[in-house]
Amino acid sequence: DSKADTDAQAKRMMAHVSGLASGRPVDMKLYDDAEQEKMIWHVREGALGSTAWVPGMPDTWPGWEDSAVPVEAVPEYLRELRALYHRYGYNPSLYGHLGQGCIHCRVPFDLYSAPGIDKYRRFMDEAVTLVVRFGGVASGEHGDGQARGQYLPQMFGPEIFAAFKEFKRIWDPANRMNTGKVVDLDGPAKGITDHLRIGTDYSPVRPSTYFSFSQDHGSFARAALRCVGVGACRRAGGGTMCPSYMVTREEKDSTRGRARMLFEMMNGEILKDGWQSAEVKDALDLCFSCKGCKGDCPVNVDMATYKAEFLSHYYEGRLRPRHAYAFGLIHRWSRLVSPWPGLPNFFTQTPGLRALAKFAAGVHPKRSIPPFASSSFQRQFRRRPPRNAGGPPVALFPDTFNNYFRPEIALATVEVLEDAGFDVQVPMGDVCCGRPLYDYGFLKLAQRQWLRALQTLQPYYRQGIPLVILEPSCWSSFKDELVDLFPANEDAKRLSELAFTLSDFLRRKAKHYHIPPLKRKALLHGHCHQKALETLNDREFGKLYAEKEILDRMGVEHRDPETGCCGMAGAFGYEKENGHYEVGVAAGERVLLPAIRSSPESELLIADGFSCQQQIIQQTGRRPLHFAEVLQLALRERGKS
C-alpha cells in the first residue's frame, strides 16, 4: 500500500531527526571507504532523477521542492506536511538535508488541467502557511523567482519585504530587471500560476518520429520537456557531461540550453519553424553526441538521440554537409573499397593528394585520415582453421572500424577468446550497427541497416549465442538505439540482451578463465557511450567496472583520470565546419591529452574507441592499446615465461 509505505518512510525520517536532536541517533553507519562513499553520494545525487520522471507514475514538478524549517521542528513539520499531502491526494517521496532542516521532493501536481492548477494553487497557499508557522521558508536552497515570489511578503513579513523593495529601487529604479519576478516595484509579483511553462493551453504537436521515445510515452515533445533545469550539465569538470559546454561555457551549448530550445521548438510559440528551425540546428551543432548526459544528467536527458531525431527531419529534402556523407556513410565506403584498400590509401596518405582528399571530405587540414588495413578482419578470419570446435560458442561482431581499419584488434580478441576455450564465430555478411548514421541523422538508412543485421545475426541470437562487440559506440547501439528504433521487435530485444563488451563478457561468461598476469601500469580512458550506459545499467554503479575488475585480476596497476570526452567524438573532431576541430581538441586538452603527455612511456595507454585512439595518436604521438591487445600482451608474456 503506497500510503502505508510513505507513512512508514516519514516515521523513519522523524525518528532519525528526533534521535539526532537529542544526541541519541536511532541507528547509524559510518562510511569510511572511498568506494562506498562514492556509491552513497551517487544514490543521493540521483534522488532528483529517481523522483522526477517515475515510469508508470504521474509527472512530478517543482514548486514545493525545498521547504526548510529549524532542525528541531523537522519531526512535527514532517507529520503535518505529510498530512497535508494526503489531504490533497499527493504522494511524493521525501529526501533532503536533515542537518539543515531542508526537505526535498517533487510533487505530482496536475499542471495540465484547470482543476489541477486550482488544486496546486490551494495546496501552495496552505503549504506556505504551514512552513511559516514552524518558522521556516518555502525555499530553503533554491531560488524563489516567479514560482514563489508571491509568497515573500508572507514568509518574511512587511518590514523585511519593504527592505527588499527599497534595495531593488536603489539598484533597479526603472524596474527593468526580472520584472514581475520576486520583487516588483509596480505591484505584487506575478502569481505562481501565471505564465506556466505548461498549462491548460499546453498542446505541442506530436510528430511522427524514428525513435520510439518509450520512456516518454512515445512523445518527442515530452522528451524535450524532460530537463528539470538543475544545471548539472553546467560544470567545468568531473564526469562526461557536457564536453562542449566545458569548452565554450555558453548556455546554449549545455544540455539544459539545448533541451530548452527543443521545448520551445515543440511548443511553437517562440520558435515557429519546427523541424526546420535554424536556431535549434545551431544549438545542437556543437553537441558531441557523446551520450554523457544520458548517464550524468539526473533525469537522463539523451541529447544524442534528440539530435539524431532532429537532424533526420531537418535534412529531409536538403543536402547535408560534405563530411556527413564522408563519415556518416563510412561503412558503405569501407565495404566498397575493401578489395582494393591501396587505392583510397594512395589518395588519403600521399602528400598533396591527401590535402584534396581532406577538402573533399570536409576534414580539417590538421587532421590525418586513417588508412585502411591491407586486408579486412573478416577476410583474415575466413582463412584461419577452426579451433575449439565443440566448445562454448561466442560470436564476434566485425564492426566497421575493427574490420576495415584495425583488424589486428579483432584478431587479438579471437586469440584471447580461444585461449579461454571458446569457439569463436564471425558473421561473414554485411553487418553494421549504423552508429555513424545516427550522428548525421540518417535514421531511415540506419533502420534498413539494422534490419539487414538482424537477418544476418539471426542464427546467433536465436540460439542464445552471446555477441562480443569491440567498439564501445557500436555496443551502445545494440544496447540503446536498436531497441529504441524497434521497440516491438522481439528479435531486437534478444540481440540487445546478448551484446557484450569484451571485458564484460569475460567477467560474466568466462568466470572459469584464469587471465594471465601482467605486471604493468596503465592509464585507462573509457569511451563516453560505455560510461553513460554502464552508469544506467550496471548494478555496481561502476563506470568501466568490468575493465577495472579484470585489470585488478591481472595485477595491472591502473588509473583512470576523470577526463570526460576525448574530443574526437566519432568524426566530430575531424570536421572543419563551424570550429568542430578546435572545440574537439580543446575538449581533449582539458584533462586527457595532458595526462597522456605526462605519462611515462612504460605506462600502457588503454582506449577501446576508434575515435579516442585517433585523437590520442594524432595529438600526442602515443599509440593506445585496445583492451583486447592488453589481454593479448599478457598471453604473450605468459608464453615467454
XYZ file of C-alpha atoms in Angstrom:
641
model
C 0.000 0.000 0.000
C 1.663 3.247 -1.123
C 0.148 5.347 1.666
C 1.375 2.906 4.301
C 4.829 2.864 2.711
C 5.138 6.632 2.665
C 3.793 6.910 6.220
C 6.465 4.444 7.329
C 9.085 6.445 5.433
C 8.008 9.640 7.189
C 8.087 7.939 10.593
C 11.609 6.659 9.986
C 12.779 10.115 8.980
C 11.156 11.689 12.045
C 12.659 9.061 14.345
C 16.112 9.748 12.968
C 15.725 13.507 13.298
C 14.345 13.216 16.850
C 17.252 10.976 17.806
C 19.815 13.309 16.276
C 18.294 16.333 18.006
C 18.551 14.564 21.367
C 22.100 13.369 20.705
C 20.967 9.729 20.565
C 20.711 8.573 16.942
C 18.291 5.682 16.432
C 20.927 3.899 14.380
C 23.842 4.872 12.195
C 26.502 3.544 9.865
C 29.812 5.276 9.270
C 31.082 5.038 5.702
C 34.854 5.476 5.713
C 35.681 3.641 2.483
C 36.220 5.725 -0.649
C 34.264 3.427 -2.963
C 31.339 3.095 -0.536
C 31.305 6.837 -0.013
C 31.182 7.320 -3.772
C 28.232 4.923 -4.062
C 26.329 6.666 -1.262
C 26.796 10.050 -2.909
C 25.783 8.525 -6.240
C 22.477 7.431 -4.709
C 21.956 10.819 -3.060
C 22.772 12.780 -6.218
C 20.422 10.551 -8.196
C 17.465 11.327 -5.932
C 16.114 14.055 -8.202
C 16.236 11.815 -11.238
C 14.646 8.978 -9.295
C 11.687 11.115 -8.256
C 11.246 13.433 -11.262
C 10.070 11.102 -14.033
C 8.972 7.813 -12.499
C 7.766 5.284 -15.120
C 4.079 4.487 -14.709
C 3.521 7.353 -12.261
C 2.128 10.882 -12.757
C 4.569 13.596 -13.766
C 6.152 15.387 -10.830
C 7.098 19.061 -10.694
C 8.987 21.608 -8.610
C 7.125 24.271 -6.679
C 7.361 22.816 -3.209
C 10.660 21.008 -3.601
C 12.888 22.518 -0.912
C 10.944 23.851 2.044
C 13.014 24.244 5.216
C 12.366 24.683 8.931
C 14.612 24.814 12.010
C 16.120 21.381 12.643
C 14.315 20.891 15.942
C 10.970 21.493 14.188
C 11.509 18.888 11.457
C 9.702 15.927 13.136
C 6.454 17.800 13.768
C 6.694 19.643 10.448
C 7.026 16.340 8.596
C 3.934 14.972 10.340
C 1.809 17.928 9.313
C 3.333 18.180 5.840
C 2.575 14.513 5.196
C -0.986 15.042 6.399
C -1.301 17.995 4.015
C -0.050 15.872 1.108
C -2.568 13.156 1.912
C -5.393 15.659 2.170
C -4.671 16.817 -1.382
C -4.026 13.319 -2.729
C -0.311 13.896 -3.391
C 2.205 11.194 -2.560
C 5.784 12.429 -3.091
C 8.976 10.736 -1.964
C 10.957 12.801 0.541
C 14.702 13.260 0.904
C 16.938 16.187 1.730
C 19.402 17.723 4.172
C 18.049 16.855 7.580
C 21.010 18.510 9.272
C 19.797 21.815 7.822
C 16.084 21.066 8.073
C 15.661 21.174 4.274
C 13.127 18.731 2.793
C 13.351 17.893 -0.912
C 10.700 16.284 -3.065
C 8.962 16.517 -6.420
C 5.171 16.653 -6.169
C 2.761 15.162 -8.750
C 0.905 18.426 -9.341
C -1.535 18.301 -12.246
C -0.472 21.362 -14.202
C -2.263 20.357 -17.396
C -5.910 20.964 -16.392
C -7.786 23.878 -14.818
C -8.935 21.829 -11.778
C -5.401 20.522 -11.279
C -3.911 24.014 -11.427
C -6.514 25.331 -8.981
C -5.700 22.447 -6.636
C -1.974 23.268 -6.932
C -2.671 26.905 -6.032
C -4.731 25.961 -2.965
C -2.092 23.481 -1.806
C 0.661 26.081 -2.092
C -1.337 28.581 -0.038
C -1.724 26.047 2.775
C 1.866 24.779 2.496
C 3.333 28.274 2.837
C 1.118 28.975 5.840
C 2.299 25.694 7.388
C 6.029 26.287 6.903
C 5.810 29.881 8.153
C 4.050 28.665 11.297
C 7.116 26.491 12.013
C 9.463 29.426 11.470
C 10.619 28.183 8.090
C 10.682 29.204 4.437
C 9.261 27.805 1.219
C 12.655 27.799 -0.490
C 15.460 26.645 1.737
C 18.022 26.074 -1.003
C 16.697 27.023 -4.439
C 15.677 30.433 -5.717
C 12.234 31.992 -5.441
C 11.574 33.508 -8.849
C 8.007 33.556 -10.063
C 7.427 30.102 -8.577
C 7.291 31.539 -5.043
C 7.654 35.311 -5.394
C 4.060 35.999 -4.435
C 4.670 34.435 -1.011
C 7.684 36.531 0.001
C 5.621 39.090 1.993
C 4.031 36.237 3.937
C 7.345 34.463 4.555
C 9.438 37.484 5.575
C 6.880 39.952 6.913
C 6.090 43.525 5.809
C 9.195 45.194 7.251
C 11.784 42.921 5.627
C 9.815 42.789 2.374
C 9.781 46.596 2.330
C 13.574 46.439 2.623
C 13.635 44.075 -0.362
C 11.694 46.671 -2.382
C 13.928 49.520 -1.280
C 17.022 47.539 -2.268
C 15.552 46.907 -5.730
C 14.550 50.561 -6.071
C 18.166 51.615 -5.431
C 19.720 49.236 -7.940
C 16.897 48.966 -10.492
C 14.891 52.199 -10.329
C 13.374 51.616 -13.786
C 12.115 48.152 -12.716
C 13.628 46.538 -15.812
C 15.361 43.534 -14.256
C 13.209 40.403 -13.855
C 10.045 42.437 -13.990
C 7.274 40.699 -12.102
C 9.635 38.154 -10.588
C 10.405 38.042 -6.858
C 10.074 41.783 -6.132
C 8.196 44.167 -8.439
C 8.144 47.931 -7.878
C 4.851 48.356 -9.720
C 2.895 45.939 -7.558
C 2.918 42.368 -6.303
C 4.961 39.735 -8.094
C 3.139 37.653 -10.667
C 1.274 34.666 -9.281
C 2.573 31.115 -9.275
C 0.129 30.045 -11.990
C 0.764 32.994 -14.309
C 2.787 32.115 -17.399
C 3.181 28.429 -16.576
C 5.626 26.589 -18.798
C 2.775 24.190 -19.391
C -0.885 24.731 -18.526
C -4.371 24.366 -19.913
C -3.213 25.588 -23.348
C -0.191 23.258 -23.494
C -0.740 21.278 -26.673
C 2.518 20.542 -28.507
C 2.499 18.810 -31.850
C 3.078 15.065 -31.812
C 5.129 14.409 -34.922
C 5.977 11.007 -36.283
C 9.489 10.008 -35.171
C 12.011 7.284 -35.952
C 12.895 6.648 -32.309
C 10.112 5.361 -30.086
C 10.840 7.548 -27.017
C 9.126 4.852 -24.992
C 10.346 6.344 -21.699
C 8.406 9.482 -22.610
C 5.103 7.894 -23.668
C 6.255 7.828 -27.287
C 6.353 11.626 -27.446
C 9.313 13.699 -28.604
C 7.595 16.717 -27.040
C 7.650 15.053 -23.626
C 11.300 14.083 -24.130
C 12.029 17.764 -24.777
C 10.235 18.556 -21.503
C 12.326 16.059 -19.521
C 15.054 18.527 -18.460
C 14.312 19.863 -14.958
C 16.843 22.681 -15.232
C 19.015 21.655 -12.298
C 22.116 22.594 -14.303
C 24.289 19.527 -13.634
C 25.446 19.953 -17.249
C 26.893 23.387 -16.426
C 30.114 22.316 -14.775
C 33.748 22.864 -15.512
C 34.892 19.288 -14.907
C 34.080 15.920 -13.436
C 32.052 13.330 -15.295
C 31.385 13.339 -19.030
C 28.523 15.813 -19.429
C 28.701 18.262 -21.168
C 32.009 18.441 -23.087
C 31.090 21.260 -25.453
C 29.828 23.412 -22.582
C 33.071 22.770 -20.688
C 34.887 24.306 -23.668
C 32.629 27.211 -24.664
C 30.939 27.921 -21.299
C 27.882 29.069 -23.275
C 24.406 28.184 -22.003
C 23.222 27.302 -25.496
C 25.932 24.614 -25.639
C 24.801 22.956 -22.410
C 22.404 20.036 -22.256
C 19.944 22.298 -20.436
C 20.171 25.017 -23.071
C 19.620 22.555 -25.906
C 16.700 20.920 -24.113
C 15.082 24.335 -23.664
C 15.454 25.071 -27.378
C 13.830 21.758 -28.263
C 10.978 22.502 -25.840
C 10.396 25.901 -27.461
C 10.510 24.272 -30.886
C 7.837 21.754 -29.932
C 5.757 24.402 -28.135
C 5.763 26.555 -31.262
C 5.255 29.954 -29.630
C 8.759 31.409 -29.937
C 10.370 29.050 -32.435
C 7.805 28.559 -35.173
C 9.790 26.637 -37.806
C 9.554 23.228 -36.153
C 11.992 20.674 -37.504
C 13.352 23.335 -39.871
C 14.437 25.655 -37.063
C 17.860 27.158 -37.775
C 18.112 28.235 -34.122
C 17.744 24.658 -32.878
C 20.203 23.427 -35.508
C 22.707 25.992 -34.241
C 22.179 24.978 -30.601
C 22.744 21.314 -31.458
C 25.717 21.932 -33.733
C 28.413 21.511 -31.051
C 26.724 18.552 -29.369
C 29.298 15.733 -29.430
C 26.574 13.032 -29.364
C 28.676 11.534 -26.575
C 25.670 10.363 -24.510
C 27.336 11.783 -21.423
C 24.058 13.447 -20.480
C 22.194 10.142 -20.591
C 24.480 8.845 -17.860
C 25.280 12.001 -15.885
C 22.047 14.004 -16.072
C 19.798 13.443 -13.020
C 16.832 12.801 -15.320
C 18.795 11.064 -18.118
C 18.234 13.591 -20.880
C 19.587 11.877 -24.020
C 20.668 14.725 -26.279
C 22.479 12.412 -28.699
C 19.167 10.742 -29.563
C 17.293 14.043 -29.704
C 19.938 15.452 -32.049
C 19.783 12.435 -34.359
C 15.987 12.679 -34.498
C 16.091 16.421 -35.197
C 18.700 16.129 -37.951
C 16.757 13.356 -39.658
C 13.842 15.773 -40.156
C 15.879 18.939 -40.630
C 17.674 17.474 -43.637
C 14.615 15.996 -45.344
C 14.826 17.324 -48.896
C 18.150 19.060 -48.174
C 21.766 18.306 -48.923
C 23.944 17.644 -45.892
C 27.497 18.968 -45.467
C 30.255 17.025 -47.245
C 31.556 15.485 -44.037
C 28.134 13.982 -43.304
C 28.350 11.827 -46.425
C 32.034 11.074 -45.907
C 31.717 9.936 -42.301
C 28.036 9.065 -41.938
C 28.312 6.563 -44.787
C 31.744 5.267 -43.715
C 30.543 1.659 -43.603
C 29.434 1.815 -47.232
C 32.679 3.391 -48.394
C 34.739 0.911 -46.371
C 32.903 -2.096 -47.749
C 33.133 -0.711 -51.275
C 36.916 -0.203 -51.255
C 37.896 -3.153 -49.038
C 39.011 -5.325 -52.005
C 41.396 -2.518 -53.132
C 42.443 -0.635 -49.962
C 45.598 0.647 -51.624
C 43.562 2.906 -53.893
C 41.912 5.080 -51.215
C 45.114 4.976 -49.149
C 47.001 6.420 -52.123
C 44.721 9.471 -52.145
C 44.470 9.929 -48.361
C 48.114 9.291 -47.422
C 50.120 10.782 -50.325
C 51.382 14.357 -49.768
C 49.476 16.799 -51.951
C 46.689 14.393 -52.781
C 45.737 13.993 -49.139
C 45.003 17.718 -48.910
C 42.493 17.313 -51.732
C 41.008 14.260 -50.025
C 40.551 16.214 -46.789
C 38.903 19.084 -48.639
C 36.537 16.712 -50.418
C 35.553 15.048 -47.121
C 35.271 18.294 -45.132
C 38.188 17.281 -42.903
C 40.270 19.885 -41.098
C 43.740 20.289 -42.677
C 45.479 19.439 -39.383
C 43.780 16.064 -39.182
C 45.090 12.802 -40.638
C 42.692 10.406 -42.341
C 43.343 6.879 -41.002
C 44.468 4.367 -43.645
C 42.534 1.224 -44.476
C 44.099 -2.097 -43.488
C 45.586 -4.195 -46.279
C 43.096 -6.976 -45.544
C 39.843 -6.928 -43.583
C 39.363 -8.925 -40.397
C 36.586 -10.988 -41.973
C 38.845 -11.985 -44.834
C 41.697 -12.919 -42.496
C 39.422 -14.857 -40.153
C 37.959 -16.816 -43.043
C 41.414 -18.189 -43.795
C 42.005 -19.425 -40.215
C 41.380 -23.087 -39.363
C 38.575 -23.636 -36.818
C 39.633 -24.026 -33.195
C 37.866 -25.196 -30.048
C 35.171 -26.930 -32.101
C 32.558 -28.156 -29.662
C 33.490 -25.521 -27.101
C 31.018 -22.901 -25.903
C 30.239 -20.659 -28.892
C 30.643 -16.902 -28.967
C 30.141 -14.577 -31.918
C 32.493 -11.669 -32.578
C 30.892 -8.665 -34.275
C 33.007 -7.331 -37.183
C 32.326 -3.625 -36.740
C 33.408 -1.217 -39.457
C 36.469 0.137 -37.665
C 37.946 -3.110 -36.359
C 37.093 -4.895 -39.582
C 38.451 -2.467 -42.165
C 40.893 -0.239 -40.242
C 42.231 -2.131 -37.191
C 41.785 -5.886 -37.855
C 44.702 -6.650 -35.518
C 42.432 -5.746 -32.594
C 39.755 -8.214 -33.700
C 42.412 -10.893 -34.234
C 43.769 -10.240 -30.732
C 40.250 -10.745 -29.408
C 39.974 -14.070 -31.214
C 43.260 -15.158 -29.657
C 42.051 -14.248 -26.161
C 38.621 -15.871 -26.514
C 40.132 -19.051 -27.932
C 42.633 -19.142 -25.082
C 39.616 -19.019 -22.775
C 38.223 -22.120 -24.530
C 35.516 -20.546 -26.688
C 34.557 -21.483 -30.220
C 34.758 -18.066 -31.894
C 32.388 -17.463 -34.802
C 32.340 -14.366 -37.015
C 29.371 -13.282 -39.160
C 30.515 -13.003 -42.758
C 27.645 -10.962 -44.132
C 27.216 -7.194 -44.355
C 26.610 -6.165 -40.751
C 26.787 -2.704 -39.218
C 25.154 -1.098 -36.188
C 24.771 2.177 -38.073
C 26.415 4.291 -35.370
C 27.870 6.917 -37.775
C 24.449 7.226 -39.410
C 22.856 8.469 -36.176
C 25.365 11.288 -35.780
C 24.205 12.832 -39.046
C 20.521 11.964 -38.876
C 20.483 9.177 -41.475
C 17.848 7.335 -39.437
C 15.954 5.802 -42.340
C 19.211 4.256 -43.580
C 20.015 3.156 -40.024
C 16.721 1.280 -39.799
C 17.457 -0.537 -43.050
C 20.971 -1.343 -41.832
C 19.580 -2.838 -38.631
C 17.032 -4.959 -40.481
C 19.850 -6.480 -42.564
C 21.925 -7.023 -39.422
C 19.016 -8.698 -37.625
C 18.641 -11.075 -40.558
C 22.376 -11.855 -40.727
C 22.788 -12.311 -36.975
C 19.618 -14.364 -36.504
C 21.423 -17.749 -36.343
C 23.338 -16.462 -33.307
C 20.770 -14.706 -31.137
C 18.034 -17.251 -31.854
C 20.352 -19.870 -30.316
C 21.286 -17.616 -27.419
C 24.909 -17.235 -28.551
C 26.468 -14.134 -26.967
C 27.876 -11.432 -29.205
C 31.120 -9.664 -28.268
C 31.437 -6.110 -29.596
C 34.804 -4.352 -29.617
C 33.840 -0.787 -30.495
C 32.041 0.817 -27.492
C 29.932 3.096 -29.685
C 28.690 0.012 -31.570
C 27.947 -1.739 -28.270
C 25.855 1.233 -27.169
C 23.904 0.994 -30.429
C 22.972 -2.604 -29.609
C 22.001 -1.644 -26.078
C 20.202 1.593 -26.846
C 19.354 2.640 -30.406
C 18.386 -0.853 -31.580
C 15.557 -1.289 -29.090
C 14.548 2.365 -29.386
C 14.143 2.086 -33.153
C 12.355 -1.293 -32.945
C 10.565 -1.351 -29.557
C 8.106 -4.074 -30.581
C 10.645 -6.328 -32.302
C 11.388 -9.343 -30.088
C 14.467 -10.241 -32.133
C 15.866 -6.772 -31.464
C 15.384 -7.337 -27.734
C 17.031 -10.774 -27.909
C 20.020 -9.395 -29.768
C 20.368 -6.429 -27.410
C 20.411 -8.659 -24.343
C 23.164 -10.847 -25.840
C 25.511 -7.958 -26.690
C 28.635 -7.653 -24.513
C 31.821 -5.670 -24.429
C 34.866 -7.943 -24.297
C 35.609 -7.161 -20.660
C 32.024 -7.663 -19.547
C 31.802 -10.941 -21.461
C 34.922 -12.274 -19.741
C 33.653 -11.087 -16.382
C 30.193 -12.638 -16.708
C 30.581 -15.558 -19.095
C 34.178 -16.722 -18.560
C 34.493 -16.835 -14.794
C 36.492 -20.054 -15.117
C 39.162 -18.375 -17.245
C 42.454 -17.739 -15.477
C 43.566 -14.493 -17.065
C 47.362 -14.315 -17.306
C 49.066 -11.779 -15.031
C 50.633 -8.619 -16.384
C 52.749 -6.586 -14.009
C 52.399 -3.207 -15.674
C 50.929 0.220 -15.009
C 48.180 1.592 -17.228
C 46.201 4.757 -17.895
C 42.629 3.747 -18.726
C 40.433 6.032 -20.840
C 36.808 4.968 -21.053
C 34.556 5.648 -24.016
C 31.743 8.106 -23.301
C 28.984 5.803 -24.577
C 30.187 2.915 -22.461
C 30.440 5.017 -19.313
C 26.998 6.536 -19.887
C 25.154 3.248 -20.323
C 27.084 1.424 -17.592
C 26.075 4.203 -15.191
C 22.462 3.439 -16.041
C 22.613 -0.340 -16.158
C 25.433 -1.700 -14.004
C 24.252 -2.572 -10.521
C 27.671 -1.834 -9.099
C 27.329 1.779 -10.272
C 30.703 1.235 -11.880
C 31.894 3.104 -14.910
C 34.310 0.695 -16.646
C 33.640 -1.717 -13.793
C 34.442 -4.824 -15.834
C 37.697 -3.419 -17.225
C 38.853 -2.407 -13.762
C 37.957 -5.777 -12.249
C 39.869 -7.723 -14.888
C 42.866 -5.399 -14.724
C 42.902 -5.954 -10.963
C 42.806 -9.709 -11.507
C 45.742 -9.409 -13.895
C 47.746 -7.331 -11.457
C 47.779 -4.242 -13.692
C 48.091 -1.080 -11.610
C 45.689 1.295 -13.359
C 44.381 4.816 -13.100
C 41.508 6.452 -14.962
C 41.569 10.260 -14.999
C 38.098 11.842 -14.919
C 38.539 13.090 -18.456
C 35.085 13.453 -19.887
C 35.059 13.169 -23.670
C 38.332 12.793 -25.585
C 37.049 15.403 -28.043
C 37.122 13.341 -31.231
C 33.578 12.087 -30.585
C 33.157 9.898 -33.628
C 34.003 12.161 -36.540
C 33.202 15.451 -34.792
C 36.859 16.272 -34.142
C 37.738 15.681 -37.809
C 35.279 18.228 -39.151
C 36.423 21.636 -40.347
C 32.933 23.161 -40.268
C 31.962 25.615 -37.506
C 35.112 25.136 -35.471
C 34.422 21.480 -34.661
C 38.110 20.584 -34.862
C 39.106 23.382 -32.477
C 36.366 22.562 -29.957
C 37.220 18.864 -30.130
C 40.906 19.484 -29.459
C 40.050 21.872 -26.608
C 37.886 19.157 -25.022
C 40.765 16.674 -25.188
C 43.210 19.220 -23.800
C 41.135 19.688 -20.651
C 42.458 16.533 -18.953
C 43.106 13.527 -21.188
C 45.798 14.748 -23.562
C 47.949 16.445 -20.882
C 47.645 13.311 -18.739
C 48.912 11.189 -21.636
C 51.801 13.529 -22.418
C 52.918 13.374 -18.800
C 52.519 9.600 -18.703
C 55.807 7.641 -18.780
C 56.488 5.566 -21.896
C 56.387 2.409 -19.795
C 52.768 3.060 -18.794
C 50.214 1.369 -21.035
C 47.518 3.550 -22.576
C 44.153 1.798 -22.903
C 41.359 3.194 -25.069
C 38.822 0.976 -26.834
C 37.098 3.574 -29.024
C 38.483 4.031 -32.527
C 37.898 7.787 -32.424
C 39.504 8.005 -28.964
C 42.531 6.143 -30.303
C 42.828 8.535 -33.243
C 42.591 11.611 -31.020
C 45.384 10.280 -28.815
C 47.590 9.245 -31.753
C 47.157 12.489 -33.677
C 47.533 14.855 -30.711
C 50.218 13.105 -28.657
C 52.015 10.642 -30.952
C 51.334 7.836 -28.458
C 49.542 4.686 -29.602
C 46.928 3.389 -27.165
C 46.000 -0.276 -26.881
C 42.541 -1.759 -27.086
C 41.627 -3.830 -24.033
C 41.912 -6.925 -26.246
C 45.511 -6.031 -27.039
C 46.322 -5.702 -23.333
C 44.997 -9.215 -22.773
C 46.940 -10.437 -25.797
C 50.068 -8.840 -24.338
C 49.503 -10.832 -21.147
C 49.195 -14.022 -23.196
C 52.463 -13.277 -24.965
C 54.207 -12.536 -21.649
C 52.952 -15.861 -20.311
C 54.355 -17.603 -23.377
C 57.806 -16.175 -22.659
C 57.890 -17.460 -19.071
